[in-house]
XYZ file of C-alpha atoms in Angstrom:
641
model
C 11.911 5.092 37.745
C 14.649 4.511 40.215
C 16.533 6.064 42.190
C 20.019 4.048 41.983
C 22.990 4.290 43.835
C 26.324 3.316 43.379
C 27.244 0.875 41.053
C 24.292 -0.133 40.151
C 23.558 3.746 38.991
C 26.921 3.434 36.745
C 26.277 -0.163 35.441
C 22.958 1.219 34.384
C 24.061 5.049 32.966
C 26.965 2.669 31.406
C 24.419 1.160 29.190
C 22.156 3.972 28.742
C 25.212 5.877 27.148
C 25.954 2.635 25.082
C 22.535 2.577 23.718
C 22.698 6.418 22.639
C 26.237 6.281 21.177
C 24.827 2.841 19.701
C 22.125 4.757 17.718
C 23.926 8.133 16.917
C 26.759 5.860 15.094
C 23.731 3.883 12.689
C 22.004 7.502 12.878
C 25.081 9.254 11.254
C 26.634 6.258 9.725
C 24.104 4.286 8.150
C 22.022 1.458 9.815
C 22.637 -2.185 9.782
C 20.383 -4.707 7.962
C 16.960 -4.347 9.869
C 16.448 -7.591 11.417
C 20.165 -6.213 13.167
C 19.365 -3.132 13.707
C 16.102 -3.959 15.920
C 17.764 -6.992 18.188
C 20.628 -4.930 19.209
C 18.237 -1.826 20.078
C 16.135 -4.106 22.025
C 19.231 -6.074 23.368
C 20.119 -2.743 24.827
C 16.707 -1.392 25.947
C 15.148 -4.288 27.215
C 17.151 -5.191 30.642
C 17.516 -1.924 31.062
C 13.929 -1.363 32.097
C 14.241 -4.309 34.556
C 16.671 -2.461 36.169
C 15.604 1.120 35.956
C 12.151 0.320 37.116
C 10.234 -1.758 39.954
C 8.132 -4.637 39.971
C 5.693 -3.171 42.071
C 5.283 -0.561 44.838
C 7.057 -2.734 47.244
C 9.953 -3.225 45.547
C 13.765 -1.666 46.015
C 13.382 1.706 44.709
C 16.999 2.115 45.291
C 18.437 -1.230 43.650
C 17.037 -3.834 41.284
C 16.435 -6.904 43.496
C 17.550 -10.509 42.400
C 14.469 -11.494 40.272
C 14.907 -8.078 37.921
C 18.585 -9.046 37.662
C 17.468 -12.649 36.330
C 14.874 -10.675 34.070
C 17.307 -8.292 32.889
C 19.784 -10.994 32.033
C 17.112 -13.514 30.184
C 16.400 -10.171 28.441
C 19.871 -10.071 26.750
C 19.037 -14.010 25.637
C 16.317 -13.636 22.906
C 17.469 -10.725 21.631
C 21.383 -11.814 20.987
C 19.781 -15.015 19.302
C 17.899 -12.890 17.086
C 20.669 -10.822 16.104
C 23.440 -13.197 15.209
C 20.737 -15.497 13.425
C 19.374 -12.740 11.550
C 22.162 -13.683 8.743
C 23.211 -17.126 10.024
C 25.248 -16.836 13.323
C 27.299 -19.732 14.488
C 24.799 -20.905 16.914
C 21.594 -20.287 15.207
C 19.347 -23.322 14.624
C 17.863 -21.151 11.207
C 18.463 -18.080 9.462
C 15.970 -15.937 10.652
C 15.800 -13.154 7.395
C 16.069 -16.126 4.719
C 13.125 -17.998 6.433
C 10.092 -18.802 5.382
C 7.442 -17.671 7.464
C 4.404 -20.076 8.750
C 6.028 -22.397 6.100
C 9.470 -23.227 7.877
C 9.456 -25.123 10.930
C 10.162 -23.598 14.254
C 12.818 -25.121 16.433
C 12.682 -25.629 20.287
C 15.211 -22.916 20.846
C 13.813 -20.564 19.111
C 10.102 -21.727 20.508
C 11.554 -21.091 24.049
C 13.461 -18.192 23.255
C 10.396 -16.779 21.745
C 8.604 -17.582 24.729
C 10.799 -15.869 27.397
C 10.778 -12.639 25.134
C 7.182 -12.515 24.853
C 7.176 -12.730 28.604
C 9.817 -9.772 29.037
C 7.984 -7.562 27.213
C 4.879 -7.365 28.620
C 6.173 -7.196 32.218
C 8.627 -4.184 31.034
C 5.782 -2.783 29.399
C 3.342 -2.841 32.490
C 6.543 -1.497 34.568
C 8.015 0.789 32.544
C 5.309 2.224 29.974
C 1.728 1.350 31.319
C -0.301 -1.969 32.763
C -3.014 -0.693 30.089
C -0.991 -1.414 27.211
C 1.004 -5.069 28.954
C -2.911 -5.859 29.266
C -3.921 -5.340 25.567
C -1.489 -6.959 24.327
C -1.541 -9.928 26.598
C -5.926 -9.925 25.230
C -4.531 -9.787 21.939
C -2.261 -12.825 22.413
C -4.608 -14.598 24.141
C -6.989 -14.031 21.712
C -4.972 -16.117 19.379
C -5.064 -19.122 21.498
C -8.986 -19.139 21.394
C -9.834 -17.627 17.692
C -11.586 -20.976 16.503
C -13.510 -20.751 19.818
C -14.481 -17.418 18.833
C -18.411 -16.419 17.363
C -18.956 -13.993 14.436
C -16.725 -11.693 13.388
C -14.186 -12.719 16.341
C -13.920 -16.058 14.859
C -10.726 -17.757 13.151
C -9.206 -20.323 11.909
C -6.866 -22.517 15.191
C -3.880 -20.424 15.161
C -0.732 -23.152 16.608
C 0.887 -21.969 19.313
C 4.072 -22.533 17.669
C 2.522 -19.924 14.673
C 1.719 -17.637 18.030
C 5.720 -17.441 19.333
C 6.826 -17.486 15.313
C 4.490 -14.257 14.632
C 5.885 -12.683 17.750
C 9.325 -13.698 17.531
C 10.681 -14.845 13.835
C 8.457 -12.759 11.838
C 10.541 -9.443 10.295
C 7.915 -7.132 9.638
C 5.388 -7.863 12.480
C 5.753 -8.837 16.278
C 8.762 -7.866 18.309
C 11.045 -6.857 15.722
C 8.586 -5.745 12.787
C 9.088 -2.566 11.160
C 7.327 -0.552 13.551
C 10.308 -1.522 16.071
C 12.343 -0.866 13.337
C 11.179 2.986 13.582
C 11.953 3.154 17.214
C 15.488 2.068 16.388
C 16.427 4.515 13.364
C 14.146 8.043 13.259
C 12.707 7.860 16.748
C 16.112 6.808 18.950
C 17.678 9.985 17.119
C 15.361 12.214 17.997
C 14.799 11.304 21.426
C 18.386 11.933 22.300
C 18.460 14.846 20.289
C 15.726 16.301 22.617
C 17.804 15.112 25.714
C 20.899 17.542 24.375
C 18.202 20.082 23.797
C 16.302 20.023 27.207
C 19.760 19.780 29.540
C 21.768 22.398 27.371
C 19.098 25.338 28.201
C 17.121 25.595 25.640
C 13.915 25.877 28.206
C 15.201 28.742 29.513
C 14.969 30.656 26.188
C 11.978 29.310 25.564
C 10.504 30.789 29.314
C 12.372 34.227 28.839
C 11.381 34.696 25.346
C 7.704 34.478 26.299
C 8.214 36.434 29.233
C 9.214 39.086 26.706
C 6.504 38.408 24.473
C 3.658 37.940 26.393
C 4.577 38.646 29.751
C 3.280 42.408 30.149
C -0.175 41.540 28.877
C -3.296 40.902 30.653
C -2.758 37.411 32.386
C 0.848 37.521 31.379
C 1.911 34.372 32.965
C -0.225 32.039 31.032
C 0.254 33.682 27.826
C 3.831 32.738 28.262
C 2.974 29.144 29.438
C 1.555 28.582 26.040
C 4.538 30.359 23.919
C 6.916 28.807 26.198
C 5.117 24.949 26.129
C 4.777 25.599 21.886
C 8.149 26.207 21.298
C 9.693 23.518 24.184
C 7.166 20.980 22.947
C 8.225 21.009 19.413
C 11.781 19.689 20.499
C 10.600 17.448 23.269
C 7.620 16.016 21.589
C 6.387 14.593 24.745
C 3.491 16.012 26.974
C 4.477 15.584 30.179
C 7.970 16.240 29.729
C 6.510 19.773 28.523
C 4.122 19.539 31.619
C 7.443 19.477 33.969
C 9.606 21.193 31.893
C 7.530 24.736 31.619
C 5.137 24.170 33.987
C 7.326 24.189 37.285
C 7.816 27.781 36.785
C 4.602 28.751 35.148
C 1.689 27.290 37.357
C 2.912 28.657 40.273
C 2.561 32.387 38.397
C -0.471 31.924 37.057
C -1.938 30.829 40.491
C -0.210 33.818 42.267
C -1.753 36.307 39.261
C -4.899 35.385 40.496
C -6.065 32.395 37.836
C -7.669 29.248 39.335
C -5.688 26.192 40.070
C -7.114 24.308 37.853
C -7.474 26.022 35.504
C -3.698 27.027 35.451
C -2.920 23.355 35.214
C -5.515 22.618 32.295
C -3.837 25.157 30.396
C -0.549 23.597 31.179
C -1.573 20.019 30.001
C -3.457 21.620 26.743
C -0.526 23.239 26.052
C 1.883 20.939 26.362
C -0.051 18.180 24.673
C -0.019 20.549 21.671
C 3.534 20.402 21.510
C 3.247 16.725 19.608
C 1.565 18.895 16.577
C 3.974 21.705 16.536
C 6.418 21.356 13.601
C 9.674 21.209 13.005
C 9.708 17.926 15.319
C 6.873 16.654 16.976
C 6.218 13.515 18.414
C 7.567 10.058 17.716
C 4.337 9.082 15.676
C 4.949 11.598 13.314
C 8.145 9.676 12.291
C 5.954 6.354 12.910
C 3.446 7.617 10.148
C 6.234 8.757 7.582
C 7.331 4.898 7.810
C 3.513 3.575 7.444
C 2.542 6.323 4.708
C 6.058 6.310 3.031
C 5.037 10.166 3.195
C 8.521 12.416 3.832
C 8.672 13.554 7.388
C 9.267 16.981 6.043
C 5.830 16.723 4.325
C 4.392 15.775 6.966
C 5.928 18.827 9.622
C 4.624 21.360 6.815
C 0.868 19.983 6.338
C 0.564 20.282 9.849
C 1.773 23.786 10.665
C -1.758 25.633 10.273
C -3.637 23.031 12.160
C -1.333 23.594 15.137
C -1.144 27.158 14.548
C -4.939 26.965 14.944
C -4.700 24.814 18.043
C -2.158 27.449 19.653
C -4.341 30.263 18.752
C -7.277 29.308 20.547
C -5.903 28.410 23.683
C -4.399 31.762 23.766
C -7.473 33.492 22.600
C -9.428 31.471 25.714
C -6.703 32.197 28.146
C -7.139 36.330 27.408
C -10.694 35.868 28.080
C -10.365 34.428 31.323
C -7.550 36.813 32.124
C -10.082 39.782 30.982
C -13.018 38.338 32.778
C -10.941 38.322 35.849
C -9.389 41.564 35.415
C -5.856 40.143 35.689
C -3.108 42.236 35.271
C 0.360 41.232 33.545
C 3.662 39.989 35.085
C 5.513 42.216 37.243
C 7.757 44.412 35.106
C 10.856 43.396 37.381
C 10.133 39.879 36.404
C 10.656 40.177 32.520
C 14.225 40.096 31.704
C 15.154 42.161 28.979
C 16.225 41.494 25.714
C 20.168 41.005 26.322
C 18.881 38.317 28.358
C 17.330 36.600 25.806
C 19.561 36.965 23.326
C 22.450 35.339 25.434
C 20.835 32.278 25.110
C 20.080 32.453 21.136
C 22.975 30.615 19.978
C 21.298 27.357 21.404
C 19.127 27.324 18.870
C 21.704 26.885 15.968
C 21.544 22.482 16.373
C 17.662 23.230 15.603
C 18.669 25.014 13.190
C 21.296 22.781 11.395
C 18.713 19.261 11.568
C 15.893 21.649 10.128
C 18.332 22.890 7.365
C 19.579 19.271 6.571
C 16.052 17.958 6.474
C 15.049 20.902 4.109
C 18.095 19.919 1.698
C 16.592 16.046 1.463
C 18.472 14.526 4.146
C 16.926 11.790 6.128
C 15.552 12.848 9.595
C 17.601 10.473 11.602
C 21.074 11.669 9.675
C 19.162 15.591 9.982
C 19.089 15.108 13.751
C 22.673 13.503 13.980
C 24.326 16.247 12.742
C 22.170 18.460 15.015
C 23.600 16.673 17.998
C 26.775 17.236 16.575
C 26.336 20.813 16.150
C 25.265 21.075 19.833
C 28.774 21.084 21.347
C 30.827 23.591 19.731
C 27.887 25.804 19.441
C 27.123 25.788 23.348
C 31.000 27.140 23.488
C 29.793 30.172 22.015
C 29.026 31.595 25.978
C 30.750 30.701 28.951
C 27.962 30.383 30.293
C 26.304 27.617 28.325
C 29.474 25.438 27.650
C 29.135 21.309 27.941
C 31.646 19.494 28.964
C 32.450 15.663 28.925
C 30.640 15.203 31.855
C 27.519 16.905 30.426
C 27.419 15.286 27.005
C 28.093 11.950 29.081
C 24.738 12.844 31.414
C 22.813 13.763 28.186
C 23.452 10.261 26.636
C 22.364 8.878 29.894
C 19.012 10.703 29.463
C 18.409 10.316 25.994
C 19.068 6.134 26.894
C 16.832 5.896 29.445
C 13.941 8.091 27.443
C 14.343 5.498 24.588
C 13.467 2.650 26.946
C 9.702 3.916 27.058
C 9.038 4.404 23.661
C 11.253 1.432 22.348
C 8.828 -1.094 24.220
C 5.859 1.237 23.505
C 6.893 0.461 19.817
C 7.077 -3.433 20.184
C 4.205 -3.248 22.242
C 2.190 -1.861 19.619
C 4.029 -4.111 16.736
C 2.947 -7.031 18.628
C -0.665 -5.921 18.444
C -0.780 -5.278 15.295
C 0.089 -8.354 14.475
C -2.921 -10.127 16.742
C -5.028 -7.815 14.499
C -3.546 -8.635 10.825
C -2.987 -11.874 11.298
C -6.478 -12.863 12.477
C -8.322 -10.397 10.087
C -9.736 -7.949 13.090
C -8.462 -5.292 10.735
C -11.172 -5.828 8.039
C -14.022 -6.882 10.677
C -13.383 -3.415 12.837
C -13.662 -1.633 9.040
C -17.032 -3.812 8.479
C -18.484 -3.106 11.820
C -17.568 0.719 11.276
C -19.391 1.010 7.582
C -22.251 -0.837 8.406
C -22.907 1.131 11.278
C -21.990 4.770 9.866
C -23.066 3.918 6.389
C -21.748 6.465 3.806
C -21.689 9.148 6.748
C -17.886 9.962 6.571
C -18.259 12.256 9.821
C -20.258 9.410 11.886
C -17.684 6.621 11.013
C -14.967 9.890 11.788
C -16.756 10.088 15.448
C -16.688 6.331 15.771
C -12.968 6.035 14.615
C -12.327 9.186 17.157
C -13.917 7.549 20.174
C -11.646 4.064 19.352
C -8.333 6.183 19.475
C -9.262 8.600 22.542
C -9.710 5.328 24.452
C -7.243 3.608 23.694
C -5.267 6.838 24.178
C -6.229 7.099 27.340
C -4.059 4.351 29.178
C -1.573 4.126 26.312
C 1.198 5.752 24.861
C 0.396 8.161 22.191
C 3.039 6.861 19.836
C 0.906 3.115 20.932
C -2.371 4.640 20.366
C -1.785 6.079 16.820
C 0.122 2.770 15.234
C -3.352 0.790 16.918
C -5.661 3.496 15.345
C -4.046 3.561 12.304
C -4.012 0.021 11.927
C -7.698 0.019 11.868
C -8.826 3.740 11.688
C -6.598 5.087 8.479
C -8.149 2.316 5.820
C -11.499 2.838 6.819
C -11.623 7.110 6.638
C -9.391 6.036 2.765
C -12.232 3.868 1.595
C -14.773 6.912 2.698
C -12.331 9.164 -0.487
C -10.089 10.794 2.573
C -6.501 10.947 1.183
C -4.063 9.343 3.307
C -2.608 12.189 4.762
C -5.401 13.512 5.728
C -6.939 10.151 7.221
C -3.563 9.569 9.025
C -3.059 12.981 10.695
C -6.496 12.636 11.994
C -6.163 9.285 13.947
C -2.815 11.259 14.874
C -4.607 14.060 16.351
C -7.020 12.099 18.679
C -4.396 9.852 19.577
C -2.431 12.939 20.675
C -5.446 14.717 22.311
C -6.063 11.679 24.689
C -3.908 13.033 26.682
C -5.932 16.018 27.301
C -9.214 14.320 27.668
C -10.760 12.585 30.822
C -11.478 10.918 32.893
C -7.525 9.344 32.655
C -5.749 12.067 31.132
C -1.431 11.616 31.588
C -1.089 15.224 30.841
C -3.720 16.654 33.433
C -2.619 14.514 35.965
C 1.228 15.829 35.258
C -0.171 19.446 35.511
C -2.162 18.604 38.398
C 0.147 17.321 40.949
C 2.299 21.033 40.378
C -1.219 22.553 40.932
C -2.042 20.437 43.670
C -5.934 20.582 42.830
C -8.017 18.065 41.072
C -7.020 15.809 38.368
C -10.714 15.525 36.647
C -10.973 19.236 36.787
C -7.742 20.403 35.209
C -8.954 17.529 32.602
C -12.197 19.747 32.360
C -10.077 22.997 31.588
C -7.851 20.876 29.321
C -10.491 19.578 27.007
C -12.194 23.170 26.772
C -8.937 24.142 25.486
C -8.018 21.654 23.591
C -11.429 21.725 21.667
C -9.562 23.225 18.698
C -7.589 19.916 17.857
C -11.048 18.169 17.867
C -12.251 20.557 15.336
C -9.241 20.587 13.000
C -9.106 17.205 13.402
C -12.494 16.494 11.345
C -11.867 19.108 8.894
C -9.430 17.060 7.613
C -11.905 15.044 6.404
C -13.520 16.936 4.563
C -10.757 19.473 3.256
C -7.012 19.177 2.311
C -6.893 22.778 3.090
C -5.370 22.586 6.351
C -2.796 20.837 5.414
C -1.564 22.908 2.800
C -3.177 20.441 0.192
C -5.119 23.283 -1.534
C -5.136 26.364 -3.439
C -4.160 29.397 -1.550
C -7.684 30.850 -1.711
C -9.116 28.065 -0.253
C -6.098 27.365 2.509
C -6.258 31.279 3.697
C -10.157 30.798 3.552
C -9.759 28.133 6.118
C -7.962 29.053 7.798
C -9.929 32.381 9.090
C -13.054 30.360 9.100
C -11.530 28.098 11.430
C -9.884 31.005 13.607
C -12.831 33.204 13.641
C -15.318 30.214 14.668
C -12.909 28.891 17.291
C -12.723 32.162 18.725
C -16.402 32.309 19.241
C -16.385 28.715 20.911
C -14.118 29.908 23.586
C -16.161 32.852 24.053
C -18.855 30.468 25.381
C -16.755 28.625 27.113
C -15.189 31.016 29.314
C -17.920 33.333 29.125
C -16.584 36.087 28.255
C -16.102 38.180 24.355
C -15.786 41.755 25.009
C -17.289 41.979 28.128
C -18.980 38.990 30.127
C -21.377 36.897 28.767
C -24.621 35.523 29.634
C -25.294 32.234 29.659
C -28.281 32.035 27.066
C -25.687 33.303 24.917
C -22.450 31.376 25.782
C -24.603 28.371 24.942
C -25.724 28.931 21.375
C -21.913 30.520 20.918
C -20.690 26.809 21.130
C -22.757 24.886 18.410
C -22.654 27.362 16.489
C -18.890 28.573 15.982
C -18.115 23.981 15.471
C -20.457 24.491 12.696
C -18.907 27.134 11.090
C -15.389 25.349 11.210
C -17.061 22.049 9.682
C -20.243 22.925 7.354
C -18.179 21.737 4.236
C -21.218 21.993 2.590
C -21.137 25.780 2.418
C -18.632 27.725 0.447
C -15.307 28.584 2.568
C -15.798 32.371 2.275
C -19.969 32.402 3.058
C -18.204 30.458 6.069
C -15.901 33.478 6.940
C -18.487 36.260 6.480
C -20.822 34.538 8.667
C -18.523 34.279 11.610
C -17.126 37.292 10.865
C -21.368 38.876 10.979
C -21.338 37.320 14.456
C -17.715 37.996 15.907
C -18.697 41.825 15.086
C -22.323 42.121 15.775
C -21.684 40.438 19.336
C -18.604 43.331 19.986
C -20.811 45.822 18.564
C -23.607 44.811 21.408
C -21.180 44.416 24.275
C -19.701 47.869 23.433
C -22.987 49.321 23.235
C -23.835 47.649 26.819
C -20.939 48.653 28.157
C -21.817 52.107 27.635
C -25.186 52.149 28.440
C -23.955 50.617 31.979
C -21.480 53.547 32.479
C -24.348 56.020 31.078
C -26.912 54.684 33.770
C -25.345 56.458 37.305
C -25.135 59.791 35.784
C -28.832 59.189 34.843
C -29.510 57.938 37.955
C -28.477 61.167 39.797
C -30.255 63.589 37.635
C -33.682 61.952 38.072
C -32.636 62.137 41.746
């Protein structure tokens, strides 16, 4: 992003703060018709990422140059025709919400108009989100202009390019302005300024002092409070390495000075903060995105996934007290904690949480719930001198939550528009052929296959991209294998959220890694060991609603401890070390063997439990007994002597 100056930094914070106020007033209010709704979010959003960010390496990083002012203003073109057309403007050739689409004929302005935006967003997607993503859906597009030309399951019918620009362009629930745009504009706008208010009134700082106080004094204190401090920051971000820079700037720095390894101090950074996109109340913007697909109630969706990320928090905390252990690291100096007055100064930031997550648990929408959380954030930051906002800071909030939206608003009509290469042509149903022939009727192999398809794609796009791709194709296959769609959805979720975490490209590790300064690939290493957890919860979904709260209590407690227990003895073999350090003969059978626990559906929950229960104890039990035979063995020693 740049750097601007002058009046080129107001012009652009000028229209940042438009866009928030813009979606807090349809947030609070009530939304305009949605064909509305979406032009003026984009007519916002789109020049704005012209300006805010460069063409290239080369370019002004202080000033938009003369070609991203021309951009910027061609951006305002399409998306004003689309929004005074959408009911019959005075200047629009047809009325875009009363058309008939592939039937009604497309007119040169709208041909060229549709044109130009194409254009526009795929060079303010491979500026301002990722080239990965501009170049998918620039294949996907072209693929269009070359189906007939296509062989077996690529081929189709010759797609006009006049059909191409209508898809992108006129259509209202696919392309540019479909419905997954549409989410960008209502739930996720909200929530993303919401999360601006949050991060600039000081919410971080309660977060860091309240794990000090936690977990600070324990044995490699500082990381334990990285992961408290990353959970409870990255359920009101929702965004990895906004966690990775908002916690880990003070964090890494004490866990390297405690003693841990660079990298590994950044791996459980990235980890962490990736989890924060599965942490309930908020999450990340694809939670909202798969409450629109599903028609599944956010607040449905926030409880089923509160023991799978419970899970995922639990083991990365269990792996970081093994390393700690294993490197006989001590806890945070006792000067360094603050005490409790401290943290309670800063408690009354938490009532706007508190207000969104009281109006979403009395039925009210999540957009309107977060609204009135905004709302709340003013008067109650008056409750301390110390935390008061004034005009000035509300006014910079709105400026932060307008540029965030600019990411994920194009990341949104990024991924609308290819979806709609893949509906329209039928890839859809030949990626779900291709997967069932190959897996068969083995749900977990077409589970892997589906996995591998998301975690790449993950990899050099946005995870709010990634999921709304993976779903597209992932969800309908896992639903025709008997998984219910919950449980198919929040497992393309998952792996489009643990992408992040995984190498060789993984955002979050390289975020962690340049606070480090050590090795990207390596703090990806440390990441994935931790992150291992979200893998495995992520597959027993498949297989049980349990999880997700979509069981009897028996079964969900059952589960749950099977799952805990097993994890625990996976990240004994990966950091070597249970009660005492471990060999590597049996680190190596440790891993294996504690996945399969978690997964064998085929054995009863509880037989599950006992057995990794057997091990967790009979592997103390023999460490203990080591232990004491090694401190037994000098006094031996000298009465041979």
């Amino acid at each position: 992003m740049r750097d601007l100056k002058g009046w080129t930094f107001w012009l652009a914070a000028s229209v940042a703060v438009a866009a928030s106020i813009y979606h807090l007033w349809t947030g609070g209010l009530g939304i305009f018709e949605p064909r509305e709704q979406r032009s003026i979010h984009l007519l916002l959003l789109l020049p704005l990422a012209f300006i805010l960010y460069p063409a290239t390496g080369s370019s002004p990083k202080d000033r938009p140059s003369a070609i991203d002012w021309g951009l910027s203003f061609l951006a305002i073109l399409p998306n004003l025709y689309s929004y005074q057309c959408a009911n019959g403007g005075p200047f629009c050739a047809s009325v875009i919400n009363l058309r008939f689409e592939t039937v009604d004929p497309v007119f040169p302005v709208e041909l060229g108009l549709g044109a130009i935006a194409i254009v526009l967003v795929l060079e303010a997607l491979r500026r301002a989100v990722t080239p990965v993503l501009a170049g998918l859906v620039a294949l996907g597009i072209g693929y269009l202009f070359v189906t007939e030309h296509m062989p077996g399951i690529l081929y189709f019918r010759d797609i006009p390019a006049s059909q191409i620009v209508e898809t992108m362009y006129l259509f209202n629930g696919l392309g540019i302005y479909g419905s997954i745009t549409g989410i960008s504009a209502t739930m996720v706008a909200v929530f993303i300024i919401f999360g601006a208010f949050i991060e600039g009134s000081g919410v971080g700082r309660l977060f860091h002092n309240l794990g000090m106080k936690v977990a600070g004094r324990q044995s490699g204190g500082p990381a334990k409070v990285e992961v408290v401090s990353s959970a409870l920051f990255g359920t009101i971000s929702g965004s990895s390495v906004a966690n990775v820079f908002a916690t880990g700037s003070f964090t890494i720095p004490a866990m390297i000075k405690l003693g841990y390894r660079r990298h590994f101090a950044a791996g459980v950074e990235a980890s962490s903060s990736v989890g924060g996109q599965i942490m309930p109340p908020v999450m990340g913007a694809g939670a909202f995105v798969m409450a629109e697909i599903t028609s599944i109630a956010y607040q449905t969706i926030a409880l089923a996934a509160i023991a799978g990320s419970l899970l995922y928090f639990f083991m990365i905390l269990v792996s970081v007290h093994f390393e700690a252990k294993r490197l006989r690291l001590v806890g945070c100096d006792p000067e360094d904690i603050p005490q409790w007055t401290e943290v309670l100064k800063d408690v009354h930031l938490l009532v706007p949480v508190f207000v969104m997550i009281g109006a979403m648990a009395l039925g009210y929408s999540p957009a309107f719930s977060a609204f009135w959380g905004i709302v709340a954030m003013v008067p109650s930051s008056w409750l301390r001198g110390h935390t008061r906002l004034y005009p000035a800071d509300v006014l910079r909030m709105l400026a932060t939550g307008g540029r965030n939206m600019v990411v994920v608003a194009l990341a949104c009509a990024g991924a609308g528009m290819f979806v709609a290469c893949l509906t329209v042509t039928g890839m859809v149903i030949s990626f779900s052929t291709v997967v069932t022939s190959l897996a068969g009727s083995n749900l977990y192999l077409a589970g892997i296959l589906i996995a591998i398809t998301v975690l790449i794609l993950g990899m050099g796009v946005p995870t709010t991209a990634a999921y709304i791709i993976g779903a597209a194709i992932g969800a309908p296959i896992l639903q025709k294998f008997g998984v219910p769609e919950l449980s198919a959805h929040m497992f393309v979720f998952y792996f489009s959220i643990l992408a992040d975490a995984t190498p060789p490209v993984s955002v979050a590790s390289y975020a962690a890694a340049s606070i480090a300064r050590c090795s990207p690939m390596a703090a990806g290493v440390v990441a994935f060991r931790l992150s291992i957890a979200g893998f495995v919860v992520g597959f027993s979904y498949l297989h049980s609603g349990a999880l997700l709260l979509q069981d009897t209590w028996s079964e969900i407690i059952g589960e749950f401890l099977a799952n805990a227990i097993s994890l625990s003895l996976v990240a004994a073999g990966f950091f070597g070390f249970f009660r005492a350090p471990l060999p590597l003969w049996v680190r190596l059978p440790l891993i294996p063997l504690g996945i399969f626990l978690a997964l064998a559906d085929a054995l009863p929950v509880w037989g599950r439990v006992a057995a990794a229960t057997a091990i967790a104890v009979a592997l103390f039990r023999l460490q203990k007994a080591a232990a004491r035979r090694e401190r037994e063995a000098p006094v031996l020693d000298v009465a041979i002597q």
